[in-house]
Short mmCIF file of C-alpha atoms in Angstrom, two decimals:
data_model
loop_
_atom_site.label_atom_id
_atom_site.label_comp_id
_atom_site.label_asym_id
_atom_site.label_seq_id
_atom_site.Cartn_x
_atom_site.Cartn_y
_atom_site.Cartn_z
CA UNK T 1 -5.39 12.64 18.49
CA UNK T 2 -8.08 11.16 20.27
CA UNK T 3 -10.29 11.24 17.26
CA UNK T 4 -8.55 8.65 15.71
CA UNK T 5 -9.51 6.14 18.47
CA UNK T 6 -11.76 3.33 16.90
CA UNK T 7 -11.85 4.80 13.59
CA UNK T 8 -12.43 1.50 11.15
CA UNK T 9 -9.33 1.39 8.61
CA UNK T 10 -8.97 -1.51 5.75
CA UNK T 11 -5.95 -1.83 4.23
CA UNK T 12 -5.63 -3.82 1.31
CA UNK T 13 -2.41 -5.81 1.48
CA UNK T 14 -1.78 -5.69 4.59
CA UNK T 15 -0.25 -9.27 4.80
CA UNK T 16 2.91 -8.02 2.71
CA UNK T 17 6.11 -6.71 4.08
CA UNK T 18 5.32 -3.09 4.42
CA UNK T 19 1.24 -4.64 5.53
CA UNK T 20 2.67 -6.42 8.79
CA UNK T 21 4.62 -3.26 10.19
CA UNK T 22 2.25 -0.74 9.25
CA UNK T 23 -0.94 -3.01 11.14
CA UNK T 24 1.45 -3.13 14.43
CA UNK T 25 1.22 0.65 14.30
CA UNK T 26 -2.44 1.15 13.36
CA UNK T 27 -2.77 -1.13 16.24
CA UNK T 28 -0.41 0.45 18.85
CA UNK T 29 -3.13 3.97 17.89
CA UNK T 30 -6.29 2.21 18.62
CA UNK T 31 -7.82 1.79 15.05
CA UNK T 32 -9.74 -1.32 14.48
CA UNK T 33 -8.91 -2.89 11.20
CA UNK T 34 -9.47 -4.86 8.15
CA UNK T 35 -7.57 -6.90 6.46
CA UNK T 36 -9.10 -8.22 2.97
CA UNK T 37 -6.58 -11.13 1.50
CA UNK T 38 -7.17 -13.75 -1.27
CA UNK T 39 -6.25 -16.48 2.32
CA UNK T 40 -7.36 -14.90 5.67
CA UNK T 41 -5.65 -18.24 6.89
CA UNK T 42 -2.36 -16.61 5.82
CA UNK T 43 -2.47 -13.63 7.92
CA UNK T 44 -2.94 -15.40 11.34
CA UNK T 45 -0.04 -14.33 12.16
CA UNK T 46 -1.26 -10.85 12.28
CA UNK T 47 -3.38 -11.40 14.75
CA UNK T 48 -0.80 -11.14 18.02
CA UNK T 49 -0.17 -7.29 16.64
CA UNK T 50 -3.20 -6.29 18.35
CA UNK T 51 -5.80 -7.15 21.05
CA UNK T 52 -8.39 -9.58 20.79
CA UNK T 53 -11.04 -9.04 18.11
CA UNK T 54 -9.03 -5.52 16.99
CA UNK T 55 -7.81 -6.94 13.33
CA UNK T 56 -9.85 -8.77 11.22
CA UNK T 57 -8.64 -10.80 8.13
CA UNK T 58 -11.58 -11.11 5.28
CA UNK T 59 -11.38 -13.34 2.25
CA UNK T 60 -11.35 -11.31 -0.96
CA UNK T 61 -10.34 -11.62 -4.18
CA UNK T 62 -9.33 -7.59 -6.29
CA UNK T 63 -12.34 -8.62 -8.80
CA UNK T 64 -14.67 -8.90 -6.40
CA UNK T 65 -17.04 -5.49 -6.44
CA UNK T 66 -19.49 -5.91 -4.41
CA UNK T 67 -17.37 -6.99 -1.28
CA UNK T 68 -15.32 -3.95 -2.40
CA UNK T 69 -18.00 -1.59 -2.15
CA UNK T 70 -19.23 -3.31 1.40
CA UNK T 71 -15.30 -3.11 3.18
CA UNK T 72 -15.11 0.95 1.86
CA UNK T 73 -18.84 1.82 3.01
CA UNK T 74 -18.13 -0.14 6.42
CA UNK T 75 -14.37 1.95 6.67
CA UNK T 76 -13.74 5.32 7.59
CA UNK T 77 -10.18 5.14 5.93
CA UNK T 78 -9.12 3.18 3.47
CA UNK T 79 -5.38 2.21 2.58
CA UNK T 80 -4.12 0.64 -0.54
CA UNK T 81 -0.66 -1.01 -0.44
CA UNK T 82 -1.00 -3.47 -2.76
CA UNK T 83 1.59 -3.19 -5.67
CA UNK T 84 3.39 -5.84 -7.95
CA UNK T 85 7.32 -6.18 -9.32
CA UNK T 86 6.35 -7.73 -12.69
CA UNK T 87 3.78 -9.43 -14.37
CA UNK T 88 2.46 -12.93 -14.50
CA UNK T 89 0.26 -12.42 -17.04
CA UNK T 90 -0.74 -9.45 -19.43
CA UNK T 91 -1.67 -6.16 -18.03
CA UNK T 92 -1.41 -7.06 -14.81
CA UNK T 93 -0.21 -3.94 -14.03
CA UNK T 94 -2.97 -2.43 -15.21
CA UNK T 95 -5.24 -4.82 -13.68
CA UNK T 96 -3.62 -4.01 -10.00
CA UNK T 97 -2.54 -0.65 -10.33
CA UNK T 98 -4.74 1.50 -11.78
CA UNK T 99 -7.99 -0.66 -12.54
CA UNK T 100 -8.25 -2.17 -9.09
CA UNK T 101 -7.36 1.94 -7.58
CA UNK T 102 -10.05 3.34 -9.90
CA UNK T 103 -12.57 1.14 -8.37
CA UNK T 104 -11.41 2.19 -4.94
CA UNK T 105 -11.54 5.65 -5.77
CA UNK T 106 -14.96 5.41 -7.51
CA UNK T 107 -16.37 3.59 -4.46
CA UNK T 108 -14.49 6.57 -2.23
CA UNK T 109 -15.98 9.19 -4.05
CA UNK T 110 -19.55 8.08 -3.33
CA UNK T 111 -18.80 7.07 0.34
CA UNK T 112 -16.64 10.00 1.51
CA UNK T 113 -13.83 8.01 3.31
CA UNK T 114 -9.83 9.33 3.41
CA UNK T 115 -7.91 7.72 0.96
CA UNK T 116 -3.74 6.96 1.59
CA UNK T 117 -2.55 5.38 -1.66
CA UNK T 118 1.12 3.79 -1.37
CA UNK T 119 2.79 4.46 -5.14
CA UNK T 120 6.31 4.39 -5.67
CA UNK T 121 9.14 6.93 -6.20
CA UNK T 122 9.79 8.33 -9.71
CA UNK T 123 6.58 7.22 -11.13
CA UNK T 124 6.42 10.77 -12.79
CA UNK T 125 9.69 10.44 -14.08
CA UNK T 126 9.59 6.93 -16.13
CA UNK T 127 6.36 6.80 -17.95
CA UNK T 128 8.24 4.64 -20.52
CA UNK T 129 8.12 2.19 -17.81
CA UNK T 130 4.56 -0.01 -17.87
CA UNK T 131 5.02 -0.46 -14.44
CA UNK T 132 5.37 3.81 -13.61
CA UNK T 133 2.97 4.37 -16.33
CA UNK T 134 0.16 2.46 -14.37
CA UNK T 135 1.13 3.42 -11.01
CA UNK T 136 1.08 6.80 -12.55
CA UNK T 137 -2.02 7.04 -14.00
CA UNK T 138 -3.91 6.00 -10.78
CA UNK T 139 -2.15 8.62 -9.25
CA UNK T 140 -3.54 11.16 -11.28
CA UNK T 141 -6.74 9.71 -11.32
CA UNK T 142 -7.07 9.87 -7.24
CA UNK T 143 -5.86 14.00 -8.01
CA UNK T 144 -8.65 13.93 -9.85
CA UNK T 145 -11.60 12.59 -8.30
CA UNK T 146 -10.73 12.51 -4.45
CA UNK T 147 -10.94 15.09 -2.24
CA UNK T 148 -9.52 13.42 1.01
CA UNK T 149 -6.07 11.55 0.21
CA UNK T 150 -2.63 11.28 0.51
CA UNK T 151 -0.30 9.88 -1.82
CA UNK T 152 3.00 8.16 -0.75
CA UNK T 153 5.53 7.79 -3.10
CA UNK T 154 8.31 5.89 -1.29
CA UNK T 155 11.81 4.90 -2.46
CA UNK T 156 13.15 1.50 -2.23
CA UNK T 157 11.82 -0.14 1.43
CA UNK T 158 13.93 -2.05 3.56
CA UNK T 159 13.89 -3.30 7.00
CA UNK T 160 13.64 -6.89 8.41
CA UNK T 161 12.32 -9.51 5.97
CA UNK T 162 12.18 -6.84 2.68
CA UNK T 163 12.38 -8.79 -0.28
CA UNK T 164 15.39 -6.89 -2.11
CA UNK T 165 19.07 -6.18 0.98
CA UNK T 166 17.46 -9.73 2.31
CA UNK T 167 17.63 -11.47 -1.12
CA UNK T 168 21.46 -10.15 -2.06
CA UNK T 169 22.32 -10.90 1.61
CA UNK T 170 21.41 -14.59 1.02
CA UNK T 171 23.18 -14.76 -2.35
CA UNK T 172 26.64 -13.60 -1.32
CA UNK T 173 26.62 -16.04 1.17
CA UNK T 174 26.99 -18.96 -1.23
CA UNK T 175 28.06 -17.14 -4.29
CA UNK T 176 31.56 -14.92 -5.10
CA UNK T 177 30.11 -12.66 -7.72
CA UNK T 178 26.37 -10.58 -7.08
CA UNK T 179 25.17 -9.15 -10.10
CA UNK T 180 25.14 -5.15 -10.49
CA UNK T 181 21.96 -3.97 -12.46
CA UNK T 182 22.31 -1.72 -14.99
CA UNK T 183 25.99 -1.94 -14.76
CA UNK T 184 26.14 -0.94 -11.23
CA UNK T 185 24.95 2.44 -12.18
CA UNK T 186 21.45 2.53 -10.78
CA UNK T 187 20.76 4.83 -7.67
CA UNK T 188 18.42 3.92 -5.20
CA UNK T 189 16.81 6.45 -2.08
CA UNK T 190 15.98 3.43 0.29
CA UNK T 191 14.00 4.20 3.11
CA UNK T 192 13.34 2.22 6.25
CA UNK T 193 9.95 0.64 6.68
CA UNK T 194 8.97 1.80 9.77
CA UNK T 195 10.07 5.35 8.84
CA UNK T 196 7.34 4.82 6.45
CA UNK T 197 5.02 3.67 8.54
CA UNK T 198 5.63 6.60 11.14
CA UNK T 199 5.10 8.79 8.19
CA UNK T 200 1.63 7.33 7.66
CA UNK T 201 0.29 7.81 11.04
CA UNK T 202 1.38 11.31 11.11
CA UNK T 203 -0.41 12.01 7.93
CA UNK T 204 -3.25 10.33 9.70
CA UNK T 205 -3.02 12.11 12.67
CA UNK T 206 -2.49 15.90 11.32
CA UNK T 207 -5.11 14.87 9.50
CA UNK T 208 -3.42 16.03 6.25
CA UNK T 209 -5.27 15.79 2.89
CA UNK T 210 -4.87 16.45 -0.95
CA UNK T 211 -0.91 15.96 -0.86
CA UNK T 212 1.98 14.05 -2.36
CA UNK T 213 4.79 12.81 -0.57
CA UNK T 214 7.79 11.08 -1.28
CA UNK T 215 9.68 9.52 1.33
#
């Protein structure tokens, strides 16, 4: 396990909610990492995760190639947990989940660095949806070109701050009714973000490669 020691790691998103628990355990195993976000100043409060000079925010916009390039060459592992709910704009899901992964992966491919992709549950299953479709496709496209990667294809994450059990939680306390999507018949597989993240640095550490999981 020893190998893993200083390895370099960037993981884009890493500010989010899954981001700030998975850094406190790349930190706890001795990586030293990057953090590219659109406002380094923003992730300050990263910084107490690890010891001095170990995590290192970087301003950096998903359109920007050339820094791209520069963060995966300098990396010996590269992780990609940036993912969006809905769009702002036009194919923004496209824009985020499969163009801004294909440039990863092309990047990856000439550099020879391990890949860990975060997707989503049943992205297989719901290619009606535009937000499986892409997710999806850049799946299949990091099947295709990679040769060092894992893909993790968690259900629903929870844990302190998430952004779904938090937001209900909050809304029954000032309102009598909560609304039930889809009539109350969807089914969820939530998982627990730092099961996730434990799951991550065992893939790391077994060194595992060329495999799908869903947690």
């Amino acid at each position: 396990m020893d190998y893993l020691r200083n390895l370099k790691v960037t993981v884009f998103g890493g500010t989010g909610f899954l981001g700030r628990h998975l850094i406190k355990y790349l930190c706890d195993n001795d990586f030293i990492i990057k953090v590219p976000t659109r406002n380094p100043a923003k992730g300050y409060f990263l910084q107490p995760l690890g010891d001095v000079g170990q995590i290192n925010l970087i301003k950096f916009d998903i359109s920007d190639n050339e820094k791209l390039k520069n963060l995966i060459k300098d990396s010996d592992i590269v992780i990609n947990l940036i993912g969006i709910l809905y769009e702002k704009k036009r194919n923004d899901f496209f824009k985020v989940h499969y163009d801004f992964v294909k440039r990863i992966v092309n990047n990856i491919k000439l550099n020879k660095k391990t890949f860990i992709q975060v997707s989503a549950l049943g992205v297989n299953k719901f290619e009606n949806s535009l937000y499986s479709k892409s997710k999806f496709n850049s799946d299949k496209y990091i099947e295709k070109n990679l040769k060092r990667f894992s893909i993790i294809r968690p259900g629903l994450i929870f844990g302190p701050e998430d952004n779904f059990f938090n937001k209900f939680a909050k809304m029954s306390l000032f309102s009598p009714l909560l609304p039930l999507i889809m009539g109350g018949k969807t089914k969820f597989q939530p998982v627990y973000v730092e099961d996730v993240c434990k799951g991550i640095i065992k893939i790391l550490k077994k060194n595992i490669k060329n495999k799908i999981f869903e947690f």
